[in-house]
Short mmCIF file of C-alpha atoms in Angstrom, two decimals:
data_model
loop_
_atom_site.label_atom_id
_atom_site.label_comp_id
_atom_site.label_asym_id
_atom_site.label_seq_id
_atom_site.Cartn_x
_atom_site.Cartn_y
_atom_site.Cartn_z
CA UNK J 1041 -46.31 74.42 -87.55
CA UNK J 1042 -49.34 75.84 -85.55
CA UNK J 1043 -53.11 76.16 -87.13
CA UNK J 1044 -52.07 80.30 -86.34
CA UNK J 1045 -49.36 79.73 -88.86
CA UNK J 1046 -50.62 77.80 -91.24
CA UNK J 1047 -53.37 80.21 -92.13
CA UNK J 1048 -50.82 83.09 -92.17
CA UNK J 1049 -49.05 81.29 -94.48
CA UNK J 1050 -52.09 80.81 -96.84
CA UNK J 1051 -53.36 84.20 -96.28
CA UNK J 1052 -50.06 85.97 -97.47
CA UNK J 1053 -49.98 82.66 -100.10
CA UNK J 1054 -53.43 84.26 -101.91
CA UNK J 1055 -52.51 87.51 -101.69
CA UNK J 1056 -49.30 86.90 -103.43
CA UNK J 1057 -50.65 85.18 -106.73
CA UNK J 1058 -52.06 87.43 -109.49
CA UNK J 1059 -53.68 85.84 -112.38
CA UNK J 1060 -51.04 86.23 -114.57
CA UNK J 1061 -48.55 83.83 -116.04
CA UNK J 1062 -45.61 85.65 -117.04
CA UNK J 1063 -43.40 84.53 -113.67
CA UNK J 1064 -44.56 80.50 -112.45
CA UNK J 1065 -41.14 80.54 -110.31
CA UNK J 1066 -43.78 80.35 -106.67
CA UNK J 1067 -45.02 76.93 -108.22
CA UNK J 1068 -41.47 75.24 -108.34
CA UNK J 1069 -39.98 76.47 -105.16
CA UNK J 1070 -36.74 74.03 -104.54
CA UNK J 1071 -35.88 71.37 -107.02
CA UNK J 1072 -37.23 68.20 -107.26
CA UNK J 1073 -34.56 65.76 -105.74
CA UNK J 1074 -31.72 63.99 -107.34
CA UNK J 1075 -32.43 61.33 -105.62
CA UNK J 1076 -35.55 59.94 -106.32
CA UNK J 1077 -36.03 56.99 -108.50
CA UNK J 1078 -37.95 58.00 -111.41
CA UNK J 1079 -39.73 56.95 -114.73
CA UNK J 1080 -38.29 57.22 -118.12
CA UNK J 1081 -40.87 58.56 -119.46
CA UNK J 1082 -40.98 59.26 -123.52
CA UNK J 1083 -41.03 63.00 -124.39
CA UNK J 1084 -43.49 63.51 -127.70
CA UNK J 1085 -43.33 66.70 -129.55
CA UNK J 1086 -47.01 68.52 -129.97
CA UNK J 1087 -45.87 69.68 -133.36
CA UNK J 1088 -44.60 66.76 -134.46
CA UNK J 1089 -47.87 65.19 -134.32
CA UNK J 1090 -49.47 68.34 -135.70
CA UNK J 1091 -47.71 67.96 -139.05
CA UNK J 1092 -47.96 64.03 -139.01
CA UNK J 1093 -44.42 63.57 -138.41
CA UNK J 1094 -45.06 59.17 -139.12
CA UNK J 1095 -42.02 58.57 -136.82
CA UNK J 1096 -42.78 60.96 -133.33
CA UNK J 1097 -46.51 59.03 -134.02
CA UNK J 1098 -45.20 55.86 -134.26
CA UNK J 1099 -43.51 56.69 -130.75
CA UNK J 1100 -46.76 57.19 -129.16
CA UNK J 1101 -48.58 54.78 -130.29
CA UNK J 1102 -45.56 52.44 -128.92
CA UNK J 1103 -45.72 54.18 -125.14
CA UNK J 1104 -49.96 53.95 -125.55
CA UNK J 1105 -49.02 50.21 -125.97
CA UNK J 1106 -46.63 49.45 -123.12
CA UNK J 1107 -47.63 52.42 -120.62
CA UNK J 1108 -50.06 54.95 -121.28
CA UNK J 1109 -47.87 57.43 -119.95
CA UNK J 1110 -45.79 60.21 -121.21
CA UNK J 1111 -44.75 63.82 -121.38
CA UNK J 1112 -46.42 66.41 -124.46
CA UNK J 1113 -43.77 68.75 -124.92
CA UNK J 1114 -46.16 72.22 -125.00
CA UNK J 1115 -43.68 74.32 -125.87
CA UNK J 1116 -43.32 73.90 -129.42
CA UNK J 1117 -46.39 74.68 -131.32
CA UNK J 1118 -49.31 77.67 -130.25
CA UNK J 1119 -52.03 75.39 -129.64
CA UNK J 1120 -49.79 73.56 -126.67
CA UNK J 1121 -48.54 77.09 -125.23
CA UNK J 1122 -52.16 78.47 -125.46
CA UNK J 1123 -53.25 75.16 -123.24
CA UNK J 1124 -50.02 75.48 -120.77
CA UNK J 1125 -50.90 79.26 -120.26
CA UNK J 1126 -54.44 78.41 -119.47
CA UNK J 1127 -53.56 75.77 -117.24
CA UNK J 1128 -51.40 77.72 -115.34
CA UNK J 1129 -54.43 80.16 -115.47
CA UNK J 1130 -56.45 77.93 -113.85
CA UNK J 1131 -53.51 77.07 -111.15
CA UNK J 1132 -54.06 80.39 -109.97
CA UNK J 1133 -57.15 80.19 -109.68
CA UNK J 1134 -57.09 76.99 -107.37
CA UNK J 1135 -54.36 79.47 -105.31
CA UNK J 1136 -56.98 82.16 -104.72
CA UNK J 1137 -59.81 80.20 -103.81
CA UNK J 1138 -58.95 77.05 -102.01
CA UNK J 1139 -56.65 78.08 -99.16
CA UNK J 1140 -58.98 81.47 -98.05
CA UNK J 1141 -62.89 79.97 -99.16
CA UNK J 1142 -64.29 78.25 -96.01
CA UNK J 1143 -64.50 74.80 -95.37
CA UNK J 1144 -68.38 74.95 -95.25
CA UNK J 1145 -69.05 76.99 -98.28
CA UNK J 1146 -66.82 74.54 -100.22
CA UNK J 1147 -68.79 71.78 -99.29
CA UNK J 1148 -72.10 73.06 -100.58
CA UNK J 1149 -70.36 72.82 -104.19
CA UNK J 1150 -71.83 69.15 -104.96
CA UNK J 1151 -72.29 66.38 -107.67
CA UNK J 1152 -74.76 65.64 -109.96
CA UNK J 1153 -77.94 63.51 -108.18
CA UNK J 1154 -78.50 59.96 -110.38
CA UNK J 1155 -76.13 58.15 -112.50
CA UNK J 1156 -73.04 60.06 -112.96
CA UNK J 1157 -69.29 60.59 -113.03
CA UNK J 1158 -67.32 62.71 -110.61
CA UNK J 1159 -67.37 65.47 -112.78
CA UNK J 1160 -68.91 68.62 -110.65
CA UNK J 1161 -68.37 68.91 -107.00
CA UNK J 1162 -65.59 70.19 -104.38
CA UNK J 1163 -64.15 67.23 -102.44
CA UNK J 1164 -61.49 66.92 -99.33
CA UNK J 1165 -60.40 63.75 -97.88
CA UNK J 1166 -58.89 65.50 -94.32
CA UNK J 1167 -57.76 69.28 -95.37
CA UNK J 1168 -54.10 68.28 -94.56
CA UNK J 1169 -54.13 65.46 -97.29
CA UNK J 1170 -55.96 67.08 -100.33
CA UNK J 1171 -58.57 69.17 -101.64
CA UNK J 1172 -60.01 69.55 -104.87
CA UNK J 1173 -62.37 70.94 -107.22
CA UNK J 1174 -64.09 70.05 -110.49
CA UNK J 1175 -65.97 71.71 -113.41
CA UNK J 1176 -68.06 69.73 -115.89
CA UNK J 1177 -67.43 70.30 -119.63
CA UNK J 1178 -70.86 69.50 -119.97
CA UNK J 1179 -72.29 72.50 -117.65
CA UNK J 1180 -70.12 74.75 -119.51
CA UNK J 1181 -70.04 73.86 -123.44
CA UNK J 1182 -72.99 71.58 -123.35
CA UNK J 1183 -75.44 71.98 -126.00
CA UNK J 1184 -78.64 70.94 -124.40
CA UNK J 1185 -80.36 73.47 -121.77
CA UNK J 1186 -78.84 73.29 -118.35
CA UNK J 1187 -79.53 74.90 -114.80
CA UNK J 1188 -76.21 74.58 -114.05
CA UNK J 1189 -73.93 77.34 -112.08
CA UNK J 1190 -70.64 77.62 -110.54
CA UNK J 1191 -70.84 78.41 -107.33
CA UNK J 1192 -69.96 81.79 -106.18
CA UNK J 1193 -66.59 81.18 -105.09
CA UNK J 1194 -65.29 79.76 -108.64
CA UNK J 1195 -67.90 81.68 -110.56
CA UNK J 1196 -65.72 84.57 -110.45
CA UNK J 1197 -63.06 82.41 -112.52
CA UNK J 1198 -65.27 80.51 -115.21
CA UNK J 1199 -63.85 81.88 -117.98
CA UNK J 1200 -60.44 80.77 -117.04
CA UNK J 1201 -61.63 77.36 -116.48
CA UNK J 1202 -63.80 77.50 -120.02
CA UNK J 1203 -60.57 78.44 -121.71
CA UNK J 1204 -58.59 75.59 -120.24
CA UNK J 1205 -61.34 72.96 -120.71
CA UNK J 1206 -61.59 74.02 -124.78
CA UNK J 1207 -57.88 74.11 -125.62
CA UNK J 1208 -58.02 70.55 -123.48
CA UNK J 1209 -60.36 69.00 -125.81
CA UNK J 1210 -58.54 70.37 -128.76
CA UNK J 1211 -55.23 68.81 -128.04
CA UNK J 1212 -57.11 65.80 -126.25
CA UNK J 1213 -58.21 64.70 -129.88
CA UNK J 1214 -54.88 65.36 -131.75
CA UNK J 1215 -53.57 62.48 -129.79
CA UNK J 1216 -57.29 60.52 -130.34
CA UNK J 1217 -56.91 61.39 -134.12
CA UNK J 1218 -53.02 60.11 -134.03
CA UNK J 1219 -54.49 56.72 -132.32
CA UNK J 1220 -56.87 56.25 -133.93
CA UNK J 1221 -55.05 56.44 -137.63
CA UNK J 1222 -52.25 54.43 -136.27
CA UNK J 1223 -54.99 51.52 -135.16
CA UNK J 1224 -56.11 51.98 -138.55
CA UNK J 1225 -59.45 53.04 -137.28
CA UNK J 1226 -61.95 55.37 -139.70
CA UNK J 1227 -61.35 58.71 -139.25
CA UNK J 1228 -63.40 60.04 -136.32
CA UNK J 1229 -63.75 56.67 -134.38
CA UNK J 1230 -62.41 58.28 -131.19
CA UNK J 1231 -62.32 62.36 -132.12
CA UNK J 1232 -66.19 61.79 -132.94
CA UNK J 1233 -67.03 60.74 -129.28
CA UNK J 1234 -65.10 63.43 -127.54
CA UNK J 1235 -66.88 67.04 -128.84
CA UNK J 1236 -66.31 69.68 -126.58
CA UNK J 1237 -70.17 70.08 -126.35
CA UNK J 1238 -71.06 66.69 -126.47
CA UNK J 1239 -72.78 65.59 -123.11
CA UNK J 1240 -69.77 63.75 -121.07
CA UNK J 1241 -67.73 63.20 -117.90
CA UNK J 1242 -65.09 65.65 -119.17
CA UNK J 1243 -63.98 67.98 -116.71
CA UNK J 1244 -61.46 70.49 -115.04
CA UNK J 1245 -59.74 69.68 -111.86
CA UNK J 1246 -57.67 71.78 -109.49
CA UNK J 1247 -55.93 69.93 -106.70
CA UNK J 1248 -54.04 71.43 -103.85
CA UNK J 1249 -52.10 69.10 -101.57
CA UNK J 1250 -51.43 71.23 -98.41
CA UNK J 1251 -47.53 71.31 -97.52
CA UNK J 1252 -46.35 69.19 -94.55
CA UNK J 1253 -43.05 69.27 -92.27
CA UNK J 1254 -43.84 66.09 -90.51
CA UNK J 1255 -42.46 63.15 -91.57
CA UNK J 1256 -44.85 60.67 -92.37
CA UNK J 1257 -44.28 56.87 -93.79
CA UNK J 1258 -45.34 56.30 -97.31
CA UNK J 1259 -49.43 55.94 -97.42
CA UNK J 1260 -50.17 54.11 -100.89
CA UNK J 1261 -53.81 53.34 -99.05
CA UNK J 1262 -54.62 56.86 -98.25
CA UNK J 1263 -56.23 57.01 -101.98
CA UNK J 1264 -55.22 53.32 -103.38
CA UNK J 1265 -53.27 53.19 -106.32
CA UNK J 1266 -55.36 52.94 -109.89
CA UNK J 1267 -55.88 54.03 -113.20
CA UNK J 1268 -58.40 56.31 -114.45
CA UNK J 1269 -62.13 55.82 -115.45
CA UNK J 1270 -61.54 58.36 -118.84
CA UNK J 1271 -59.74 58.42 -122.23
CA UNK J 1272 -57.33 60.48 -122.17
CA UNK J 1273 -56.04 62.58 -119.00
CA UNK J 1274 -53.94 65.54 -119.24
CA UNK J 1275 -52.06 66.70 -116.09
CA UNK J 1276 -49.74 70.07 -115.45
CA UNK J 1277 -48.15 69.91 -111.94
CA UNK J 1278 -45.37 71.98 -110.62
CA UNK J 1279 -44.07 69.50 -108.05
CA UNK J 1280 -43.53 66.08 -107.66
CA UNK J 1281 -46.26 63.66 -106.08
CA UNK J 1282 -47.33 61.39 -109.04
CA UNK J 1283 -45.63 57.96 -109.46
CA UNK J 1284 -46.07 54.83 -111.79
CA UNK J 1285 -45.05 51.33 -112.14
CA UNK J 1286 -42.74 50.22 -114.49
CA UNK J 1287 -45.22 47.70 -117.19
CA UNK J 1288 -43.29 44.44 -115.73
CA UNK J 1289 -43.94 45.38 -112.01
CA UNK J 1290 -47.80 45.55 -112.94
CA UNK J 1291 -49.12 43.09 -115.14
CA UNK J 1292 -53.02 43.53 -116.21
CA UNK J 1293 -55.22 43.07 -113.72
CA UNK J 1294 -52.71 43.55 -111.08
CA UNK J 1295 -53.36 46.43 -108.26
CA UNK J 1296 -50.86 45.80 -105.79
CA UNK J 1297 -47.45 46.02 -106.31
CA UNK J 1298 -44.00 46.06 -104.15
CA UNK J 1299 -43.22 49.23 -103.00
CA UNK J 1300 -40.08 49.48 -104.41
CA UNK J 1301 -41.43 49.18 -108.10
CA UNK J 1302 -43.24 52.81 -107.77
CA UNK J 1303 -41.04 55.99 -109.52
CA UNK J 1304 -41.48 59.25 -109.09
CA UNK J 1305 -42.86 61.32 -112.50
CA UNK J 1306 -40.62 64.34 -112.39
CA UNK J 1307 -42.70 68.08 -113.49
CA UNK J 1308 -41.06 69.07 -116.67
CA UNK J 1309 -41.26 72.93 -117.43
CA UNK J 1310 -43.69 74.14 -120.42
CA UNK J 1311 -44.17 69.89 -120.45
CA UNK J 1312 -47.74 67.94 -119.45
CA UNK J 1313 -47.91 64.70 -118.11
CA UNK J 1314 -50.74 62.84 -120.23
CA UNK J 1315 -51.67 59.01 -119.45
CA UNK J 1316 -54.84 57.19 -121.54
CA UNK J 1317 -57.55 55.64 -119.26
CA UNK J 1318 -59.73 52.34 -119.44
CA UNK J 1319 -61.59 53.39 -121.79
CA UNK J 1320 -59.11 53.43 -124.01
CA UNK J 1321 -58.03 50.17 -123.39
CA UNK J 1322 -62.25 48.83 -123.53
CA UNK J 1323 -62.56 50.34 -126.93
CA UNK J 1324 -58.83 48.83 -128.22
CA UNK J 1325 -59.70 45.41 -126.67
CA UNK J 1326 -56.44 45.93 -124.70
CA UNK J 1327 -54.40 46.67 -127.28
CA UNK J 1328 -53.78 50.12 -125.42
CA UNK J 1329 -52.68 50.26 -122.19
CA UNK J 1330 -54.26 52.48 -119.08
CA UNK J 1331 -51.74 53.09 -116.54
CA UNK J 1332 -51.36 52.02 -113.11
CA UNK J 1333 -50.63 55.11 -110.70
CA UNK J 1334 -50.97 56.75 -107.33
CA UNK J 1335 -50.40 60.38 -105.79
CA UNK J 1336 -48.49 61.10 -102.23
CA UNK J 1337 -46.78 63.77 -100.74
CA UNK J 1338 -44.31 64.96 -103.08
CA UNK J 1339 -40.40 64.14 -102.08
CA UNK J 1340 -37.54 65.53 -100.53
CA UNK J 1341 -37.50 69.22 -99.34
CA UNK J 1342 -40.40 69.73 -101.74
CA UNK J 1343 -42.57 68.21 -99.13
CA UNK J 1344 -43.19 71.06 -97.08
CA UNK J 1345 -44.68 72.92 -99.75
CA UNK J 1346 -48.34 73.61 -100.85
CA UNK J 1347 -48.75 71.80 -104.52
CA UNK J 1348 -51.48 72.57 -106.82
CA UNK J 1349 -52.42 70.15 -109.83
CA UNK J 1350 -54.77 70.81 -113.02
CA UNK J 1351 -55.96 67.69 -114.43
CA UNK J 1352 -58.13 68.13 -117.72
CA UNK J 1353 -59.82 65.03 -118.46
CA UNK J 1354 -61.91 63.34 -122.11
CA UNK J 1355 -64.56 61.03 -121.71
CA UNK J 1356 -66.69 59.23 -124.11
CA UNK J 1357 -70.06 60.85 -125.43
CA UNK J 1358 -72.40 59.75 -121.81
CA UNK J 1359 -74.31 57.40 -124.71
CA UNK J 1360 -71.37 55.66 -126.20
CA UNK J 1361 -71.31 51.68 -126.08
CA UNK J 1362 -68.59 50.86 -124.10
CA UNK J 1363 -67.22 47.34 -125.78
CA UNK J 1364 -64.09 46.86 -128.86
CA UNK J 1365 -64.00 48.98 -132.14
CA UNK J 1366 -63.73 47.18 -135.24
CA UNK J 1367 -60.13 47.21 -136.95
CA UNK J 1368 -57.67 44.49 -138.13
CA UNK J 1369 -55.19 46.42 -135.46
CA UNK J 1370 -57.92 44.86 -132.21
CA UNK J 1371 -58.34 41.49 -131.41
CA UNK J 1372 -61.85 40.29 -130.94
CA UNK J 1373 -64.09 39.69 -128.44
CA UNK J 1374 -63.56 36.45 -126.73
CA UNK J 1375 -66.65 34.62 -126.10
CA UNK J 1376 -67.16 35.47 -122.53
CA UNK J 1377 -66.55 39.16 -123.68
CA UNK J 1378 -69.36 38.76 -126.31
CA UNK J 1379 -71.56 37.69 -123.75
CA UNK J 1380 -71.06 40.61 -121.39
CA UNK J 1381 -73.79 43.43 -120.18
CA UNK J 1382 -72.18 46.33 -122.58
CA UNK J 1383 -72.99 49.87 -120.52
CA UNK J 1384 -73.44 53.21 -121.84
CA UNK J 1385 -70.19 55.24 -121.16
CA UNK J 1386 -72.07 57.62 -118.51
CA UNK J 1387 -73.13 53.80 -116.64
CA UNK J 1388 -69.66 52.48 -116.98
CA UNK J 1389 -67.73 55.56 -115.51
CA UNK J 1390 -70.30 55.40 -112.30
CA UNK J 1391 -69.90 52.20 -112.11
CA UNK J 1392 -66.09 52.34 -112.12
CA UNK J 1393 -65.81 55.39 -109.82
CA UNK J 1394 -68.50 53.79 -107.28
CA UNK J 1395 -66.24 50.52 -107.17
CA UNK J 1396 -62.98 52.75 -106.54
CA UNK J 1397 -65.33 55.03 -103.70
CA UNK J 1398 -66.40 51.68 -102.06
CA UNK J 1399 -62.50 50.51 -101.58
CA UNK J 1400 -61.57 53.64 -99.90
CA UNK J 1401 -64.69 53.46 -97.70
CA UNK J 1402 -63.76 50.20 -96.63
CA UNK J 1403 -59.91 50.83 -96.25
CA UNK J 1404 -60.76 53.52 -93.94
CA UNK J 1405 -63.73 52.60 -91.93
CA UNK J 1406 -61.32 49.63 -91.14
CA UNK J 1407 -58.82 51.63 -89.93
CA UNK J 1408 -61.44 53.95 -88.09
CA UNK J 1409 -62.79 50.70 -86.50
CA UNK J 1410 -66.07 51.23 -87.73
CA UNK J 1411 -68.36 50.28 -90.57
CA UNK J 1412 -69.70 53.53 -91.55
CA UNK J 1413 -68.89 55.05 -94.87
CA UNK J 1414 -67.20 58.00 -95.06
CA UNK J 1415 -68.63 61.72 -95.94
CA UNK J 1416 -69.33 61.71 -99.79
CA UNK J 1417 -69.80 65.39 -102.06
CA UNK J 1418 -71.76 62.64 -104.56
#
């Protein structure tokens, strides 16, 4: 398919999504293959947890402890409709800005200067691999003064973003608060360090992975596989793309796995996919688990078509010591661990991110044959 094409097919692409989300059908169009190995991942029930159904919490708290990984069933209470709707609100969104905006206005849309996480910026890799955009909780809900503005091109959509990013939060803490009881934690240990207008990391991505009809071999090292720098991310995807490791294939500390060992996490209708990050694991002393994961082109005939993402992400409060709580559920520290720098959450998540940035700089200047790093938006 010819450049000509392609931006015929984006053109009539934008012009065909409204911002509504009565008909999704565009988003899921062929069905994922039957082929493709994928995870068993647990389904848990929004309202169960809602009405502190002891047995659906006791699930997740099991899954937080062997994977981090599973699928929120949205569909059964208001609050987790009023999230999927916004979501898919902010899906179209992505669809009317990314494919039509040019390349050089995009890239003026940058990060924070100093310390921080990679939560405000627009970033591409190459155009045919990905593109992506994020909005900081903290520009939007903070309650200290800021300067901040979207940019032109998304300004038009902030309150579709806002309204994504708030009912995030909110369901974001009814799995914290679940945790956190079932650790036998005070109440507010985690829900307290994750306020919608706290000053944080938290943000709003849309991702767009541009379609392809050439066959390409399986690139884990494009963006390496990893696990996230947050709490608690909550994902709503249309196609496939996303796969984890079964827990036996990736034991802690372990990156690199056989290729064989990665499945495919299969889009569930009205579903999200949500996964816990390292922090979660820092505060719990590793009693909760982040999960390993990586995201290619998605399989089968599904391939050739654009995908869009919406990841909603919690962090921890940018001032929040970053070492164990204190329960009888979390081991303590071992010595070396007491004698460790402890970093503010806001120094932790930059210095996590930076260490990720650096191994893709490296992976690909190598390839390049050079030593240069690579265009950063931060």
């Amino acid at each position: 398919m010819g450049p000509d094409q392609n931006q015929t097919r984006e053109n009539a692409a934008a012009e065909k999504h409204e911002m509504t989300v009565d008909n999704m059908a565009d988003l899921y169009p062929v069905p994922f293959p039957d082929d493709a190995p994928i995870a068993n991942l647990e389904k848990i029930s929004l309202h169960k947890l809602l009405i502190d159904d002891e047995d659906e919490a006791q699930r997740l708290f099991q899954v937080c402890k062997e994977t981090g990984f599973f699928y929120l069933d949205m569909m059964d209470h208001p609050k987790g409709k009023q999230m999927w709707e916004d979501a898919c609100t902010a899906c179209r969104a992505g669809q009317d800005v990314l494919p039509r905006v040019p390349m050089q206005e995009k890239k003026l849309y940058k990060a924070f200067a100093g310390v921080r996480v990679l939560d405000q910026c627009y970033q591409t890799g190459q155009p045919r691999d990905s593109e992506m955009f994020m909005v900081p909780q903290t520009g939007m809900f903070g309650k200290s003064p800021t300067s901040f503005q979207l940019p032109s091109w998304l300004a038009q959509h902030e309150g579709r973003f806002k309204a994504a990013m708030k009912t995030g939060n909110t369901v974001a803490n009814i799995v914290l608060s679940v945790l956190e009881r079932e650790l036998q934690l005070p109440q507010g240990a985690f829900t307290s360090l994750h306020r919608l207008t706290d000053s944080s990391g938290d943000f709003l991505r849309v991702l767009r992975y541009p379609g392809s009809d050439t066959p390409e071999k399986v690139d884990p090292l494009r963006f390496p596989a990893h696990k996230d720098a947050v709490s608690v991310a909550i994902l709503f995807t249309w196609l496939g793309g996303l796969q984890i490791v079964e827990p036996q294939a990736a034991p802690a500390g372990v990156v690199t796995v056989p290729e064989d060992s990665w499945r495919w996490v299969k889009p569930l209708p009205g579903c999200a996919v949500v996964n816990l990050g390292d922090a979660m694991e820092v505060f719990t002393n590793g009693v909760l688990k982040s999960g390993l994961h990586r995201v290619i082109k998605a399989p089968g005939r599904q391939r050739v078509h654009d995908k869009y993402s919406v990841l909603i992400v919690a962090r921890p409060e940018d001032q929040t010591f970053m070492k164990a709580l204190k329960s009888p559920m979390i081991p303590e520290d071992s010595p070396e661990q007491a004698q460790a720098e402890v970093f503010t959450s806001i120094q932790w998540g930059n210095n996590k991110i930076k260490a990720l940035q650096d191994v893709i700089d490296k992976i690909q200047s190598e390839r390049r044959g050079k030593s240069d790093k690579l265009e950063r938006s931060w």
